[in-house]
Short mmCIF file of C-alpha atoms in Angstrom, two decimals:
data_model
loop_
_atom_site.label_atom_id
_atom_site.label_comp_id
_atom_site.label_asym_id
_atom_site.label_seq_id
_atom_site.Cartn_x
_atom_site.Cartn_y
_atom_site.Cartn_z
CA UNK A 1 96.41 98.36 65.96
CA UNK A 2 97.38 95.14 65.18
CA UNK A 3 95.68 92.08 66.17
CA UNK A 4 97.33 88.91 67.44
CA UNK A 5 96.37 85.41 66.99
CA UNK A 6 95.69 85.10 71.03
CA UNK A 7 95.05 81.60 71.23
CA UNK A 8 95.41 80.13 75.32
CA UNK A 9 97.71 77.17 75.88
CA UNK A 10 100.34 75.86 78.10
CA UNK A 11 103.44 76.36 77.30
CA UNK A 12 105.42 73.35 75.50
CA UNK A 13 109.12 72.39 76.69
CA UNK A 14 110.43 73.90 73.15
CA UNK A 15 108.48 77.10 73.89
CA UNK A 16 109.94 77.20 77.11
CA UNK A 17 113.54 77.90 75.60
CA UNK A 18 112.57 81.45 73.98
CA UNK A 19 110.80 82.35 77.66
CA UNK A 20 113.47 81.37 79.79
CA UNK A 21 115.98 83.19 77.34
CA UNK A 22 113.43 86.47 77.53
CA UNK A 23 113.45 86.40 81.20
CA UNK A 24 116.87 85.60 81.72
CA UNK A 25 117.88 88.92 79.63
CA UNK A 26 115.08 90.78 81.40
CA UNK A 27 116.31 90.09 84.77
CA UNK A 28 119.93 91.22 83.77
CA UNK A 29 121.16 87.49 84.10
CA UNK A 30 124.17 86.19 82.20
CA UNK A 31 123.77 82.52 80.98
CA UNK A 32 126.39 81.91 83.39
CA UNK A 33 124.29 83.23 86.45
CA UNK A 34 121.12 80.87 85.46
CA UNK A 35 123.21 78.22 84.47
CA UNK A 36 125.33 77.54 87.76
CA UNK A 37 124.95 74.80 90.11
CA UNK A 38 122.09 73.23 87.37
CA UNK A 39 123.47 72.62 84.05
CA UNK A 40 126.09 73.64 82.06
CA UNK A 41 126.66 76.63 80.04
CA UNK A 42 126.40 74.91 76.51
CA UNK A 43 123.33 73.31 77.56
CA UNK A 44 121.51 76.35 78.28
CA UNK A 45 122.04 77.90 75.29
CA UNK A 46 120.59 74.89 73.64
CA UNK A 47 117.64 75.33 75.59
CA UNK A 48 117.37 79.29 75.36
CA UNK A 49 117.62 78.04 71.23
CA UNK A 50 115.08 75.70 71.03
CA UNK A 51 117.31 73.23 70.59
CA UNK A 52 116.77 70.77 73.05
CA UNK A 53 113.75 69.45 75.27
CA UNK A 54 115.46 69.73 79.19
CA UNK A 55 114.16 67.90 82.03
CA UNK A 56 111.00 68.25 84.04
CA UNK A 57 113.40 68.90 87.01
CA UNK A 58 115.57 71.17 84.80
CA UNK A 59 113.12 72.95 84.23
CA UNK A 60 111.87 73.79 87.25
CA UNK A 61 115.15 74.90 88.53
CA UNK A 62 115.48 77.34 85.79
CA UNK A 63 112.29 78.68 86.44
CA UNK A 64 112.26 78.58 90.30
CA UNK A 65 115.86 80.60 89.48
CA UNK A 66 113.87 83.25 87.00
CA UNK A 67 110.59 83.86 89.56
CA UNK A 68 108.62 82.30 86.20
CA UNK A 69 106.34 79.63 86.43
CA UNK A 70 106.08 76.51 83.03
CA UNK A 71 102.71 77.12 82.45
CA UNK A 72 100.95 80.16 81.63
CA UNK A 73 97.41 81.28 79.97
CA UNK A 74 97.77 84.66 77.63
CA UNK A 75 95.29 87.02 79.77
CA UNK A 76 93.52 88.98 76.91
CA UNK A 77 92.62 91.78 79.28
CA UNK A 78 96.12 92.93 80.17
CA UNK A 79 97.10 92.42 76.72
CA UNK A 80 94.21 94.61 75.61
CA UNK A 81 94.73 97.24 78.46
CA UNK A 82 98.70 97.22 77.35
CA UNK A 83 97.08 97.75 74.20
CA UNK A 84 94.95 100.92 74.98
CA UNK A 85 98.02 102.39 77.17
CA UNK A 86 100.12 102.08 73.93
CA UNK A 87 97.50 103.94 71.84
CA UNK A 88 97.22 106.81 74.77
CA UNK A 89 100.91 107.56 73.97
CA UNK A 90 100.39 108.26 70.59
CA UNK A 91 97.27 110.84 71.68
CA UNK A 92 99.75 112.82 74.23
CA UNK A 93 97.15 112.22 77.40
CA UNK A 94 100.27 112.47 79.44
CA UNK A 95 98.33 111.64 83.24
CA UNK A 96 96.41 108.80 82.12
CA UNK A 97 99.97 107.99 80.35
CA UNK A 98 102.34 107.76 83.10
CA UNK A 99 99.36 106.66 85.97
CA UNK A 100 98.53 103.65 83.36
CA UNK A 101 102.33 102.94 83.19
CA UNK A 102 102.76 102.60 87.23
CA UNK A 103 99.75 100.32 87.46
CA UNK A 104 101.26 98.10 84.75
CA UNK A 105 104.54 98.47 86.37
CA UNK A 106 103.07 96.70 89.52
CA UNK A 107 101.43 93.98 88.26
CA UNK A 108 103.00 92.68 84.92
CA UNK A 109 105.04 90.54 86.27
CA UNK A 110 102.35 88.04 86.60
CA UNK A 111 101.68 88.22 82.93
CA UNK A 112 102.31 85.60 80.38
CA UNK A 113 105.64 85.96 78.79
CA UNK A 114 104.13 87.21 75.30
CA UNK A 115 101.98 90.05 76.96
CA UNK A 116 105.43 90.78 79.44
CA UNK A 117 107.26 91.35 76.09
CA UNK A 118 104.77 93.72 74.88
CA UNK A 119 105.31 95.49 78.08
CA UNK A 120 108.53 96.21 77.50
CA UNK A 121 108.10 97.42 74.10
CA UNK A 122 105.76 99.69 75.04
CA UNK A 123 107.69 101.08 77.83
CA UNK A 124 110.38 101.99 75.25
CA UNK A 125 107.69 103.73 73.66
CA UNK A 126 106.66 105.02 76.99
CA UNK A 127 110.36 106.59 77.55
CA UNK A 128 110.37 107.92 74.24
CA UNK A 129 106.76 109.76 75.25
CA UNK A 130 108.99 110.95 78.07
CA UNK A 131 111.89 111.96 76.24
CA UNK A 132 114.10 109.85 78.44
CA UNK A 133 116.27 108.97 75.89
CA UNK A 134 118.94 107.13 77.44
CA UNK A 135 116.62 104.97 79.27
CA UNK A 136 115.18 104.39 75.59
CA UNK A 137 118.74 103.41 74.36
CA UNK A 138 119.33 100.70 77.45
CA UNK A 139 115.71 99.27 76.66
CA UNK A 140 116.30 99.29 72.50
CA UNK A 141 119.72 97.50 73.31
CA UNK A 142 118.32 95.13 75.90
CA UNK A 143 115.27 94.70 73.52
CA UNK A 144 117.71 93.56 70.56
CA UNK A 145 119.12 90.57 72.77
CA UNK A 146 115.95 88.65 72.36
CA UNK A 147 114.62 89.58 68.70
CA UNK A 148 115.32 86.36 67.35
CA UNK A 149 112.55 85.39 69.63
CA UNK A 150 109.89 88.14 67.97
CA UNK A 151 106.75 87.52 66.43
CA UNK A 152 105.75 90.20 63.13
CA UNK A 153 103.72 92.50 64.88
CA UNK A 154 106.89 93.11 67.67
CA UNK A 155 109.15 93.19 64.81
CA UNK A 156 106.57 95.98 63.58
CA UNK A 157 106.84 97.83 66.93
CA UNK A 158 110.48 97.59 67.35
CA UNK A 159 111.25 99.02 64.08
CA UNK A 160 108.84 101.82 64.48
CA UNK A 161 109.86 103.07 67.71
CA UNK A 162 113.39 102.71 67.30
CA UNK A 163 112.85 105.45 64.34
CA UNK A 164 111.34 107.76 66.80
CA UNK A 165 114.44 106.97 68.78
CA UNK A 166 116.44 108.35 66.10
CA UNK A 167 114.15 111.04 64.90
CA UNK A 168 114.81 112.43 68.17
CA UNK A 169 118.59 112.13 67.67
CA UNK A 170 117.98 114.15 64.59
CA UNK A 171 119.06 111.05 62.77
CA UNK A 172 116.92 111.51 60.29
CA UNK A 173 117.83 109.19 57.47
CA UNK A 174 118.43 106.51 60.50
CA UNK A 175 114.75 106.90 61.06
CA UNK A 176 113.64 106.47 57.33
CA UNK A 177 115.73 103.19 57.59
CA UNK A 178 113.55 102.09 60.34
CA UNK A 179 110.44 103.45 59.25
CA UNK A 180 110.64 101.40 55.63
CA UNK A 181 111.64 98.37 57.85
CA UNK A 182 107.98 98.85 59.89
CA UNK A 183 106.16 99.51 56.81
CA UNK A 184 106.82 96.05 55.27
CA UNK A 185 106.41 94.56 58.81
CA UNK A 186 102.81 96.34 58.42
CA UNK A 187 101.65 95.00 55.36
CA UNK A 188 102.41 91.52 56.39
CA UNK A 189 99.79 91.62 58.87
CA UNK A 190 95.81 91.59 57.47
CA UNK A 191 94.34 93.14 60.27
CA UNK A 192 95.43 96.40 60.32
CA UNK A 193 94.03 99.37 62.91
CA UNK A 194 93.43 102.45 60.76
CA UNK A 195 94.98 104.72 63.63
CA UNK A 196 98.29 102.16 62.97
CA UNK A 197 98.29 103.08 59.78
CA UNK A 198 97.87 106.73 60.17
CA UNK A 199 100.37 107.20 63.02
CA UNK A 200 102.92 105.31 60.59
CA UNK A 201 102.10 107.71 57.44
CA UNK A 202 102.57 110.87 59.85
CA UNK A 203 105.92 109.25 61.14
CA UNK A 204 106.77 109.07 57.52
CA UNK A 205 105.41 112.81 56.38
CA UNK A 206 107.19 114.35 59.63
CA UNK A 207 110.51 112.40 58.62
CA UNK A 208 110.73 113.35 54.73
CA UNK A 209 109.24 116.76 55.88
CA UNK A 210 113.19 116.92 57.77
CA UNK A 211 115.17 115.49 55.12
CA UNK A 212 113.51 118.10 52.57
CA UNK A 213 111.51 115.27 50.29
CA UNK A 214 108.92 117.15 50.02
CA UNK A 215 106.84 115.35 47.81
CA UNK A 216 107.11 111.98 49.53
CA UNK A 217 106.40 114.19 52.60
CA UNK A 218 102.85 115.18 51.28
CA UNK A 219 102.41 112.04 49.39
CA UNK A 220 102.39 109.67 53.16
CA UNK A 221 101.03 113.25 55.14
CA UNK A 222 97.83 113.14 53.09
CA UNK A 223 97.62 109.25 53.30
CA UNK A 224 97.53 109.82 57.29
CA UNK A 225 95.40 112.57 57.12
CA UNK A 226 92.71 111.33 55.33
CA UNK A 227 93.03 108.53 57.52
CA UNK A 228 92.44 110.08 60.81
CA UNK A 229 89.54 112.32 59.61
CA UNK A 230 88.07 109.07 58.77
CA UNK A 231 88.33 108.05 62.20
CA UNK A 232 87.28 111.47 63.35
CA UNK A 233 90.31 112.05 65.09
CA UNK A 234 90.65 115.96 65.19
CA UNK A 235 93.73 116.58 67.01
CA UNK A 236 95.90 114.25 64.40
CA UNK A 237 94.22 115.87 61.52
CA UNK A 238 95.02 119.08 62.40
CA UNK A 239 98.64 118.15 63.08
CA UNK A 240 99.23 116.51 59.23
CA UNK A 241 97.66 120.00 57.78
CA UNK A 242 100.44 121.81 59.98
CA UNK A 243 102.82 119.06 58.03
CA UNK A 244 101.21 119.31 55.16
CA UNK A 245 101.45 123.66 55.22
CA UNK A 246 105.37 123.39 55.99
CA UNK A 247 105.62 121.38 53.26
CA UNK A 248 103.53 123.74 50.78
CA UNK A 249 105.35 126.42 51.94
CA UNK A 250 108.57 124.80 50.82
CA UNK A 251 107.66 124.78 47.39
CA UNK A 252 106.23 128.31 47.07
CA UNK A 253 102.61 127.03 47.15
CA UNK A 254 102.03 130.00 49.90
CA UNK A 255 98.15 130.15 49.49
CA UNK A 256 98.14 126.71 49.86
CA UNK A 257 100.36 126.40 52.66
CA UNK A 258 98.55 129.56 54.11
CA UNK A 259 94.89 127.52 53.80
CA UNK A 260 96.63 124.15 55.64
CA UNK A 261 97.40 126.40 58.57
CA UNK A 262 94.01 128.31 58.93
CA UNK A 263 92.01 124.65 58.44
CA UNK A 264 94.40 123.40 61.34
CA UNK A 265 93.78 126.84 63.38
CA UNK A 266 89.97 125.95 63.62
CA UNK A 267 90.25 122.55 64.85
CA UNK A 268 92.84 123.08 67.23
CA UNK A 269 90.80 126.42 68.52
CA UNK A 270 87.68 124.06 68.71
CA UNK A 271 90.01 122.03 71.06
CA UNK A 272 91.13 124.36 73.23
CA UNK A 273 95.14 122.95 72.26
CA UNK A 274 97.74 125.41 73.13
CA UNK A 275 100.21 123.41 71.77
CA UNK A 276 98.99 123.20 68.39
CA UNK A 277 98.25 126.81 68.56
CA UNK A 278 101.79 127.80 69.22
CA UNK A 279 102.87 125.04 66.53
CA UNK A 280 100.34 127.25 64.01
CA UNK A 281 101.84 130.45 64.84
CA UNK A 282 105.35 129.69 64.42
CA UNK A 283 104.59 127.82 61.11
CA UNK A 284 102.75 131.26 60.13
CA UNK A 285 105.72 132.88 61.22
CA UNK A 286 107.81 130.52 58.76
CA UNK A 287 105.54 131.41 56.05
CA UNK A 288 105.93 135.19 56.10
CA UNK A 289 109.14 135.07 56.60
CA UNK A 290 109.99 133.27 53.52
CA UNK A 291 107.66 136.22 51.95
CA UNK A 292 110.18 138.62 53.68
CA UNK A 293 107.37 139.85 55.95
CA UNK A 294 109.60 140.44 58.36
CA UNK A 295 107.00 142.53 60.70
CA UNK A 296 104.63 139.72 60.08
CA UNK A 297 106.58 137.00 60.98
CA UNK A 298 107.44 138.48 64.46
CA UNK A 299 104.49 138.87 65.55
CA UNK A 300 103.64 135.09 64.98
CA UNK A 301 106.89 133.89 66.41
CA UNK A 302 106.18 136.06 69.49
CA UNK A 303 102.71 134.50 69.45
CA UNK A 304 104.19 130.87 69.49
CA UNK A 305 106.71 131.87 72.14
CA UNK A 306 104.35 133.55 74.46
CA UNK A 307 102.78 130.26 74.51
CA UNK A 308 105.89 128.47 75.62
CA UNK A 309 108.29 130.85 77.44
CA UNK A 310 107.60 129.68 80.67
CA UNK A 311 108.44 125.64 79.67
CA UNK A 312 111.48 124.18 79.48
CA UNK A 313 111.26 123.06 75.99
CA UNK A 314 113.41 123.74 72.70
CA UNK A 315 110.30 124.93 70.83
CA UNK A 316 110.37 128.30 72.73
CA UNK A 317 114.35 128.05 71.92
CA UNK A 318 112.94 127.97 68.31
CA UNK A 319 110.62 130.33 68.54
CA UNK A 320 113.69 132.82 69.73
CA UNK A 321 116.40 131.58 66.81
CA UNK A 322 113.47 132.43 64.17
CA UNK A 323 112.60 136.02 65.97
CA UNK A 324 116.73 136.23 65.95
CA UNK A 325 116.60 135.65 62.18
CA UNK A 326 114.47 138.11 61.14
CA UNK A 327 115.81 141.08 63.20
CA UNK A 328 118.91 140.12 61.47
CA UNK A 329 117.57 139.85 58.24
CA UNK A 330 115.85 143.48 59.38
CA UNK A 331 119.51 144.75 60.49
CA UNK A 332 118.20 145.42 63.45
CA UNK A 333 120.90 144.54 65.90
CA UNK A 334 119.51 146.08 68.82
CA UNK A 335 116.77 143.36 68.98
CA UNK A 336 119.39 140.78 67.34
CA UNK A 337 121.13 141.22 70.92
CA UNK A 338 117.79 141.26 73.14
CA UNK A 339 116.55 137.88 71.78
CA UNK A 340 120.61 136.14 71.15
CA UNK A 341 120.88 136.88 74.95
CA UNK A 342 117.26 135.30 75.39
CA UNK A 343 118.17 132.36 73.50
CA UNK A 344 121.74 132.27 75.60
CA UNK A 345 119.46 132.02 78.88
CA UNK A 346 117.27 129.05 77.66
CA UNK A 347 119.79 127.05 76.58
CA UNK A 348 121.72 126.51 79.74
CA UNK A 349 118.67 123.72 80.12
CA UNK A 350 119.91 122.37 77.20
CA UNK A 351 122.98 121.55 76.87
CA UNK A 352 123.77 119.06 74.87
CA UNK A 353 121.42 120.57 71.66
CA UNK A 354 124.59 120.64 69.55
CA UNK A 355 122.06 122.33 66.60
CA UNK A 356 121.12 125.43 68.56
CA UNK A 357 124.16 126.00 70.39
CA UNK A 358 125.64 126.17 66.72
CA UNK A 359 122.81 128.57 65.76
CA UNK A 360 123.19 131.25 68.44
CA UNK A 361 127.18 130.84 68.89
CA UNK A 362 127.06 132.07 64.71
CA UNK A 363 124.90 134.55 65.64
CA UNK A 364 127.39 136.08 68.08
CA UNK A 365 129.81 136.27 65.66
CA UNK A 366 127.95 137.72 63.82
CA UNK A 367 126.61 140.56 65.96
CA UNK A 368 130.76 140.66 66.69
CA UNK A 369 131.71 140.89 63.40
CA UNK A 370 133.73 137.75 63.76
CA UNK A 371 133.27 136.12 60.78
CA UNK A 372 136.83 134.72 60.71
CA UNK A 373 135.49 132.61 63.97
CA UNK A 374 132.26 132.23 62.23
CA UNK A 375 134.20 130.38 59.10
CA UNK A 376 136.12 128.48 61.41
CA UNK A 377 133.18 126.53 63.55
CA UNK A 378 130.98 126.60 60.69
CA UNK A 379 133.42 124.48 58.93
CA UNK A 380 135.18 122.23 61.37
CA UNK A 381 131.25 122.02 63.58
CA UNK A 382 128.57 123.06 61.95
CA UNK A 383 128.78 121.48 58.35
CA UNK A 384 130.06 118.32 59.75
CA UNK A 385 127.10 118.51 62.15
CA UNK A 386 124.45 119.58 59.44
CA UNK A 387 125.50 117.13 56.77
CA UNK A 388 125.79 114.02 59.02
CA UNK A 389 121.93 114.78 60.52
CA UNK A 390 120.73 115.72 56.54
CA UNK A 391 119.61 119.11 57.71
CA UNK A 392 119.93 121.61 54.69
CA UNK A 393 118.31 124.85 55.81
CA UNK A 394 120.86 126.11 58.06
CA UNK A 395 123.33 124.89 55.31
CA UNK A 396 121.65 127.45 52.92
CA UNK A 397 121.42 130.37 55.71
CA UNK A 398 125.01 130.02 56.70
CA UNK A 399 126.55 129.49 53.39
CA UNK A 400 124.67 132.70 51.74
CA UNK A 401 125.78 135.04 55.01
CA UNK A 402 129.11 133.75 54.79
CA UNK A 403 129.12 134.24 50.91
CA UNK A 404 128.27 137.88 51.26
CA UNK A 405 130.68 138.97 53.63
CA UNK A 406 133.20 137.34 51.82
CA UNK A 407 132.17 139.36 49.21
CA UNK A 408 132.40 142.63 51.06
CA UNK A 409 135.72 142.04 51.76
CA UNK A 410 136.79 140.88 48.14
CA UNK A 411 137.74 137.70 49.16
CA UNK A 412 136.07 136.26 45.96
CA UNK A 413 137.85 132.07 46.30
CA UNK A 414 136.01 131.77 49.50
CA UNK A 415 133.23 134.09 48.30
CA UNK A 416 132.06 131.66 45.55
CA UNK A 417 133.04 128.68 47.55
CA UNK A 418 129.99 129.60 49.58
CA UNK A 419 128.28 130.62 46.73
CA UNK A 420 128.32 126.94 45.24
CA UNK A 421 127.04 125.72 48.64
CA UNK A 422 124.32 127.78 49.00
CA UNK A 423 123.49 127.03 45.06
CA UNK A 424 124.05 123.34 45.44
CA UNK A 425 121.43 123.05 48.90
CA UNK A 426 119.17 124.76 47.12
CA UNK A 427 118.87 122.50 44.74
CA UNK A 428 118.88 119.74 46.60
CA UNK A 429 115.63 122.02 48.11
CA UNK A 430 113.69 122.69 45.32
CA UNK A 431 114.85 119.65 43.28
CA UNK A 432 116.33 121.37 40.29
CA UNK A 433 119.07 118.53 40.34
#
């Protein structure tokens, strides 16, 4: 974590502007609102900028108007406890999570106005833990009305969790933009938490892991993992060998990959984490299947769905598009149909996952020997879609099952346009460029 310079004091009539302005935004107040029937408009906004001293009595109306009193002492326990809450997130305790954010709920409003800003940039990290994204987007936007007002380490936090925002937009190259943003925030600061810095270089990994850099990907996974085992932290070490296994894998380095997985296997069996054992068995999956173990593969992917099938979550919805893939690769269309209609079924909760409603609406074509269709969203949907978010693999998948039936039905112009697709991801993949 980062440590603050925490010194106590009362708040001086310049400070006062950047406050007033914070809780003016924070209450949903235009300047307009806090301005009326006390000073003017113009005058405000010198006030909110530091630009002017106001009035004893000016003051007081503002802040009688906000519910904020002039002078304040930084309480170092709340700050701390915010602290602690913010570092529970990023360790998936999900009851002491949401319990520690209804007791801070209740009573930060007494809070100085630094520790009430940290508040509410941990509860967009908090929504983010939620997956409430669009209450994430409504903090991040009210959040960038009073950056000017920042210190470094909120700068740091900002930029950091508005790439997890975008992460989980599949934004991915949005989120390295952020990411590299935090990173120099980071180094500016001496005092440095080594779980900080790990989180940061995992963020990084699990970001270059989706944008295929592989390298870079192992380069900032092993920085975090070494990290957290120095800090004996288990749970995140066996989460960067998972990263760091997917990543192996990508470059043929099977044994290795293969050796990440069964090193992350035994810590997450020593702590009894489900979750981490379904991620392991659909990353095992992954690996045979690139082995075309087809058998193999299925049975992990079952594993890691067996796990999930009774959540509402897309990694169960992943789990079925991978167990799809190989009975297709298998020609088995029997079980291509079983597990399309299973995939069907789980994403009516999920409606607006443009990637896997692509994925299983190709696959019916597919199975319906529509490829015509299949050209027709691939191109005017799905490579738009796939391009824009920087994700190559279903570019490569597509492309090459496009290519060949193209083929088959000596239609050789758009047979080697897909060709040169497939030929140019790959590259791009195993950096033959």
């Amino acid at each position: 974590m980062i440590h603050l310079n925490q010194t106590t004091a009362n708040t001086t009539k310049m400070d006062i502007g950047s406050k007033i302005k914070f809780f003016r935004i924070q209450k949903n107040l235009k300047q307009e609102d806090l301005a009326k029937g006390i000073i003017s408009v113009s005058y405000l906004s010198k006030i909110e900028n530091n630009l002017t001293s106001p009035s004893e009595e000016v003051l007081q109306l503002l802040c009688k108007r906000l519910d904020v009193s002039l002078a304040e002492q930084q309480d170092e326990n709340i700050f701390e406890e915010l602290l602690s809450w913010y570092k529970s997130m990023m360790s998936s305790r999900g009851e002491k999570v949401h319990t520690l954010y209804e007791e801070f709920s209740n009573k930060i409003q007494s809070a100085d106005t630094k520790t009430y800003m940290y508040f509410v940039l941990f509860e967009l990290r908090y929504y983010l833990y939620m997956k409430n994204l669009s209450h994430s987007k409504k903090l991040i936007e009210k959040l960038q009305q009073f950056m000017d007002v920042f210190d470094v380490p909120m700068h740091y936090y900002f930029q950091k969790f508005y790439s997890i925002f975008e992460y989980n937009h599949n934004n991915f190259n949005e989120s390295l933009v952020h990411l590299k943003k935090a990173e120099q925030l980071l180094h500016r600061n001496p005092i440095i938490d080594k779980f900080e810095e790990a989180d940061l270089f995992y963020l990084f990994g699990l970001t270059y892991s989706q944008t295929m850099k592989v390298p870079l990907s192992i380069t900032y996974t092993t920085k975090a993992l070494q990290a957290f085992q120095s800090i004996y932290d288990f749970k995140r070490s066996a989460e960067c060998q998972v990263l760091l296994g997917i990543s192996y894998r990508r470059i043929g380095e099977y044994d290795r990959s293969e050796e990440s997985y069964i090193l992350a296997q035994k810590l997450s069996e020593s702590l009894g984490n489900s979750y981490l054992q379904e991620l392991i068995y659909h990353n095992l999956g992954k690996l045979y299947a690139m082995q075309n173990q087809q058998t193999e593969a299925i049975r992990e992917y079952e594993k890691s769905y067996d796990l999930s099938k009774n959540e509402i979550s897309l990694r169960n919805v992943n789990s079925v598009y991978c167990i799809l893939l190989e009975y297709d690769k298998m020609g088995n269309q029997l079980q291509c149909k079983k597990w399309l209609q299973i995939g069907k079924d789980l994403l009516k909760y999920h409606q607006d996952d443009i990637e896997y409603h692509l994925y299983f609406t190709f696959h019916e074509c597919i199975l319906l020997g529509e490829y015509d269709r299949f050209d027709e969203i691939f191109q005017e949907k799905g490579l738009p879609y796939f391009q824009d978010k920087g994700i190559q693999e279903p570019i490569i998948i597509y492309s090459e099952i496009l290519a060949q039936y193209f083929e088959s039905t000596y239609k050789y112009k758009k047979a080697s346009y897909y060709y040169s697709m497939c030929y140019r991801e790959l590259k791009k993949q195993t950096f033959l460029q």
